[in-house]
mmCIF file of C-alpha atoms in Angstrom:
data_model
loop_
_atom_site.group_PDB
_atom_site.id
_atom_site.type_symbol
_atom_site.label_atom_id
_atom_site.label_comp_id
_atom_site.label_asym_id
_atom_site.label_seq_id
_atom_site.Cartn_x
_atom_site.Cartn_y
_atom_site.Cartn_z
ATOM 1 C CA PHE A 827 -2.390 -14.429 2.762
ATOM 2 C CA SER A 828 -2.283 -16.746 5.994
ATOM 3 C CA VAL A 829 -3.351 -16.753 9.157
ATOM 4 C CA ARG A 830 -2.061 -19.877 10.315
ATOM 5 C CA GLY A 831 -2.613 -20.440 13.888
ATOM 6 C CA HIS A 832 -5.222 -17.773 14.165
ATOM 7 C CA ARG A 833 -8.812 -19.430 14.146
ATOM 8 C CA HIS A 834 -10.414 -17.359 16.889
ATOM 9 C CA VAL A 835 -10.006 -13.694 16.756
ATOM 10 C CA CYS A 836 -11.014 -10.922 19.091
ATOM 11 C CA ALA A 837 -10.904 -7.302 18.210
ATOM 12 C CA PHE A 838 -12.035 -4.586 20.580
ATOM 13 C CA THR A 839 -13.140 -1.263 18.790
ATOM 14 C CA TYR A 840 -13.439 2.089 20.323
ATOM 15 C CA SER A 841 -15.783 3.460 17.187
ATOM 16 C CA PHE A 842 -17.932 2.266 14.424
ATOM 17 C CA GLN A 843 -14.858 3.576 11.987
ATOM 18 C CA ASP A 844 -12.536 0.837 14.295
ATOM 19 C CA ALA A 845 -14.741 -2.088 13.276
ATOM 20 C CA TYR A 846 -15.568 -1.046 9.888
ATOM 21 C CA HIS A 847 -11.988 -0.578 8.844
ATOM 22 C CA ALA A 848 -10.879 -3.810 10.383
ATOM 23 C CA ILE A 849 -13.683 -5.758 8.545
ATOM 24 C CA GLY A 850 -12.288 -4.018 5.456
ATOM 25 C CA HIS A 851 -8.846 -4.662 5.950
ATOM 26 C CA PHE A 852 -9.211 -8.183 7.063
ATOM 27 C CA GLY A 853 -12.195 -9.149 4.645
ATOM 28 C CA ALA A 854 -10.738 -7.751 1.502
ATOM 29 C CA LYS A 855 -7.514 -9.859 2.136
ATOM 30 C CA ALA A 856 -9.356 -12.982 2.556
ATOM 31 C CA ILE A 857 -11.686 -12.329 -0.644
ATOM 32 C CA THR A 858 -8.509 -11.536 -2.896
ATOM 33 C CA ALA A 859 -7.305 -15.051 -1.430
ATOM 34 C CA GLY A 860 -10.297 -16.857 -2.784
ATOM 35 C CA LEU A 861 -11.939 -17.252 0.767
ATOM 36 C CA LYS A 862 -15.949 -16.957 1.599
ATOM 37 C CA VAL A 863 -16.391 -14.105 3.551
ATOM 38 C CA ILE A 864 -19.675 -14.304 5.899
ATOM 39 C CA ILE A 865 -20.316 -11.045 7.656
ATOM 40 C CA VAL A 866 -23.244 -11.534 10.591
ATOM 41 C CA LEU A 867 -24.398 -7.578 10.604
ATOM 42 C CA ASP A 868 -26.201 -5.947 13.504
ATOM 43 C CA GLN A 869 -24.767 -1.862 13.178
ATOM 44 C CA PHE A 870 -23.444 -2.644 9.670
ATOM 45 C CA SER A 871 -25.100 -2.493 6.239
ATOM 46 C CA PRO A 872 -24.075 -4.563 3.230
ATOM 47 C CA LEU A 873 -23.568 -0.918 1.682
ATOM 48 C CA GLU A 874 -21.223 0.199 4.245
ATOM 49 C CA ILE A 875 -19.221 -3.220 3.906
ATOM 50 C CA HIS A 876 -18.919 -2.896 0.081
ATOM 51 C CA ASN A 877 -17.668 0.491 0.847
ATOM 52 C CA ALA A 878 -14.988 -0.769 3.100
ATOM 53 C CA PHE A 879 -13.760 -3.463 0.894
ATOM 54 C CA ILE A 880 -13.420 -0.436 -1.704
ATOM 55 C CA LEU A 881 -11.296 1.388 0.528
ATOM 56 C CA GLU A 882 -9.033 -1.537 0.883
ATOM 57 C CA GLY A 883 -8.642 -1.651 -2.970
ATOM 58 C CA LEU A 884 -11.291 -4.097 -4.051
ATOM 59 C CA LYS A 885 -12.533 -1.982 -6.839
ATOM 60 C CA SER A 886 -14.749 -4.559 -8.493
ATOM 61 C CA GLN A 887 -17.963 -6.212 -7.931
ATOM 62 C CA LYS A 888 -16.312 -9.470 -9.087
ATOM 63 C CA TYR A 889 -15.910 -10.208 -5.379
ATOM 64 C CA LEU A 890 -19.768 -10.195 -4.582
ATOM 65 C CA PRO A 891 -20.219 -14.112 -4.828
ATOM 66 C CA GLY A 892 -17.121 -14.821 -2.203
ATOM 67 C CA CYS A 893 -19.440 -12.533 0.178
ATOM 68 C CA ARG A 894 -22.508 -13.614 2.120
ATOM 69 C CA PHE A 895 -24.655 -11.218 4.551
ATOM 70 C CA VAL A 896 -26.412 -12.165 7.354
ATOM 71 C CA ARG A 897 -28.518 -10.636 10.089
ATOM 72 C CA PHE A 898 -27.532 -11.631 13.554
ATOM 73 C CA ASP A 899 -30.941 -12.406 14.067
ATOM 74 C CA GLU A 900 -31.091 -15.088 11.891
ATOM 75 C CA VAL A 901 -28.043 -16.692 13.245
ATOM 76 C CA TYR A 902 -28.200 -15.867 16.765
ATOM 77 C CA MET A 903 -31.553 -15.353 17.974
ATOM 78 C CA PRO A 904 -34.186 -16.764 15.584
ATOM 79 C CA ASN A 905 -37.078 -16.508 17.987
ATOM 80 C CA GLY A 906 -35.916 -13.333 19.708
ATOM 81 C CA ALA A 907 -33.546 -15.556 22.315
ATOM 82 C CA LEU A 908 -30.418 -16.624 21.860
ATOM 83 C CA SER A 909 -29.629 -20.649 21.328
ATOM 84 C CA LEU A 910 -26.245 -21.883 21.498
ATOM 85 C CA ASN A 911 -27.371 -25.006 19.445
ATOM 86 C CA TYR A 912 -29.057 -23.386 16.848
ATOM 87 C CA THR A 913 -26.299 -20.870 16.132
ATOM 88 C CA ILE A 914 -23.618 -23.617 16.348
ATOM 89 C CA ASN A 915 -25.719 -25.619 13.464
ATOM 90 C CA GLU A 916 -26.432 -22.523 11.498
ATOM 91 C CA LEU A 917 -23.148 -21.290 11.424
ATOM 92 C CA GLU A 918 -21.864 -24.825 10.755
ATOM 93 C CA LYS A 919 -24.538 -25.013 7.381
ATOM 94 C CA LEU A 920 -22.971 -21.700 6.022
ATOM 95 C CA TYR A 921 -19.319 -23.109 6.633
ATOM 96 C CA LYS A 922 -20.153 -26.250 4.673
ATOM 97 C CA GLN A 923 -21.920 -24.360 2.010
ATOM 98 C CA ALA A 924 -19.062 -22.254 1.272
ATOM 99 C CA LEU A 925 -16.791 -25.342 1.077
ATOM 100 C CA ALA A 926 -18.923 -27.053 -1.083
ATOM 101 C CA GLU A 927 -19.179 -24.108 -3.315
ATOM 102 C CA GLY A 928 -15.079 -24.403 -4.128
ATOM 103 C CA TYR A 929 -14.105 -21.875 -1.401
ATOM 104 C CA ARG A 930 -10.771 -22.941 0.621
ATOM 105 C CA GLY A 931 -12.015 -21.725 3.761
ATOM 106 C CA VAL A 932 -14.261 -19.214 5.394
ATOM 107 C CA TYR A 933 -13.874 -15.796 7.491
ATOM 108 C CA ARG A 934 -16.818 -15.130 9.606
ATOM 109 C CA PHE A 935 -16.827 -11.482 10.898
ATOM 110 C CA THR A 936 -19.277 -10.824 13.887
ATOM 111 C CA ASP A 937 -20.120 -7.368 15.601
ATOM 112 C CA MET A 938 -21.113 -8.455 18.951
ATOM 113 C CA SER A 939 -23.128 -5.627 19.692
ATOM 114 C CA TRP A 940 -26.218 -7.456 19.389
ATOM 115 C CA ILE A 941 -25.956 -9.269 22.791
ATOM 116 C CA VAL A 942 -26.304 -5.918 24.551
ATOM 117 C CA ASN A 943 -30.123 -6.270 23.885
ATOM 118 C CA GLY A 944 -30.142 -9.428 25.967
ATOM 119 C CA LEU A 945 -28.100 -8.509 28.528
ATOM 120 C CA PRO A 946 -27.421 -9.802 31.196
ATOM 121 C CA GLU A 947 -29.422 -13.299 30.578
ATOM 122 C CA HIS A 948 -27.310 -13.752 27.246
ATOM 123 C CA ILE A 949 -23.704 -13.254 28.592
ATOM 124 C CA GLN A 950 -23.260 -16.840 29.895
ATOM 125 C CA GLN A 951 -24.560 -18.475 26.678
ATOM 126 C CA MET A 952 -22.516 -15.881 24.740
ATOM 127 C CA LEU A 953 -19.391 -17.053 26.684
ATOM 128 C CA LEU A 954 -20.255 -20.588 26.083
ATOM 129 C CA PHE A 955 -20.794 -19.932 22.399
ATOM 130 C CA GLU A 956 -17.224 -18.121 22.265
ATOM 131 C CA ASN A 957 -15.417 -21.532 23.702
ATOM 132 C CA ARG A 958 -17.063 -23.564 20.987
ATOM 133 C CA VAL A 959 -16.333 -21.538 18.585
ATOM 134 C CA SER A 960 -12.424 -21.864 19.474
ATOM 135 C CA LEU A 961 -12.804 -25.353 19.135
ATOM 136 C CA GLN A 962 -14.862 -25.268 16.078
ATOM 137 C CA GLY A 963 -11.714 -23.395 14.147
ATOM 138 C CA ASP A 964 -9.552 -25.923 14.746
ATOM 139 C CA ILE A 965 -11.443 -28.654 12.692
ATOM 140 C CA ALA A 966 -11.841 -26.683 9.441
ATOM 141 C CA ASN A 967 -10.466 -23.846 7.639
ATOM 142 C CA ILE A 968 -12.754 -21.314 9.588
ATOM 143 C CA ILE A 969 -11.749 -18.034 10.659
ATOM 144 C CA ASN A 970 -13.925 -16.172 13.214
ATOM 145 C CA PHE A 971 -13.607 -12.489 13.921
ATOM 146 C CA SER A 972 -15.619 -11.054 16.794
ATOM 147 C CA PHE A 973 -15.866 -7.317 17.320
ATOM 148 C CA TYR A 974 -16.640 -5.936 20.816
ATOM 149 C CA ASP A 975 -17.290 -2.154 20.942
ATOM 150 C CA VAL A 976 -16.033 -1.407 23.957
ATOM 151 C CA HIS A 977 -18.753 0.876 24.777
ATOM 152 C CA HIS A 978 -21.201 -1.336 24.797
ATOM 153 C CA PHE A 979 -19.752 -4.033 27.030
ATOM 154 C CA ASP A 980 -18.147 -3.588 31.073
ATOM 155 C CA GLY A 981 -14.772 -4.470 32.016
ATOM 156 C CA SER A 982 -15.165 -7.681 33.486
ATOM 157 C CA LEU A 983 -16.991 -9.081 30.435
ATOM 158 C CA MET A 984 -14.397 -7.715 28.383
ATOM 159 C CA LEU A 985 -11.743 -9.657 30.501
ATOM 160 C CA ASP A 986 -13.898 -12.892 29.799
ATOM 161 C CA VAL A 987 -13.881 -12.409 26.268
ATOM 162 C CA LEU A 988 -10.322 -11.860 26.174
ATOM 163 C CA ALA A 989 -9.600 -15.053 28.287
ATOM 164 C CA LEU A 990 -11.433 -16.906 25.258
ATOM 165 C CA HIS A 991 -9.928 -15.464 22.157
ATOM 166 C CA PRO A 992 -6.536 -16.717 21.471
ATOM 167 C CA THR A 993 -5.585 -14.035 18.835
ATOM 168 C CA ILE A 994 -6.308 -10.180 19.244
ATOM 169 C CA VAL A 995 -6.084 -7.485 16.583
ATOM 170 C CA ILE A 996 -4.266 -4.450 17.599
ATOM 171 C CA ASN A 997 -4.035 -1.990 14.544
ATOM 172 C CA LYS A 998 -4.916 -4.392 12.023
ATOM 173 C CA GLU A 999 -2.239 -6.758 13.093
ATOM 174 C CA LEU A 1000 -2.892 -10.332 14.540
ATOM 175 C CA THR A 1001 -1.438 -10.931 17.748
ATOM 176 C CA LYS A 1002 -1.161 -13.773 20.092
ATOM 177 C CA ASN A 1003 -3.062 -12.696 23.190
ATOM 178 C CA PRO A 1004 -1.289 -13.022 26.144
ATOM 179 C CA PHE A 1005 -4.053 -13.253 28.452
ATOM 180 C CA TYR A 1006 -5.919 -16.013 26.242
ATOM 181 C CA LEU A 1007 -6.584 -19.050 28.896
ATOM 182 C CA GLY A 1008 -7.794 -21.764 26.721
ATOM 183 C CA GLU A 1009 -11.380 -23.785 27.011
ATOM 184 C CA SER A 1010 -10.614 -26.075 30.177
ATOM 185 C CA GLU A 1011 -8.759 -23.274 32.125
ATOM 186 C CA TYR A 1012 -11.321 -20.688 31.403
ATOM 187 C CA ILE A 1013 -13.866 -23.175 32.515
ATOM 188 C CA ARG A 1014 -11.846 -24.231 35.678
ATOM 189 C CA THR A 1015 -11.156 -20.475 36.515
ATOM 190 C CA TYR A 1016 -14.444 -18.780 36.593
#
């Protein structure tokens, strides 16, 4: 199981079920491959994610140590406000802990619906965060999946998000994003 070249992945979902099945699909593969899976929860519960893994063939509870659940506000909004530096530091701690536990790499899944609670003041910070995540993926065996429910975000924001993710998910397949601008080009353009 490999996602070489796919370090920062974006998935636009049209329903709770879309995200549920994609997390189950990619998460189960990562766990089976011996990678740590970190799931930043907003609209999902740990039980729902476990059920998604079961649907993907993980019938045993043996995988549980390889899966870590974190509430979105613990990582992104510890004091009720988005803090870019805090978020990056917290995620780096989680990554280092996983590697110290002997995992070869980390898959992080984040349902980005939490950001709508702070719109529009958090959008610029979120885009800066997405930019930093793209850079971060290049320095370690970290794969970051961000899920965006199209019902929560407008088209303009979706274009910004698309420009910052080199890889997108289409029908549970990782695909090179033809609309990816790269960090420096995005900053010059926008």
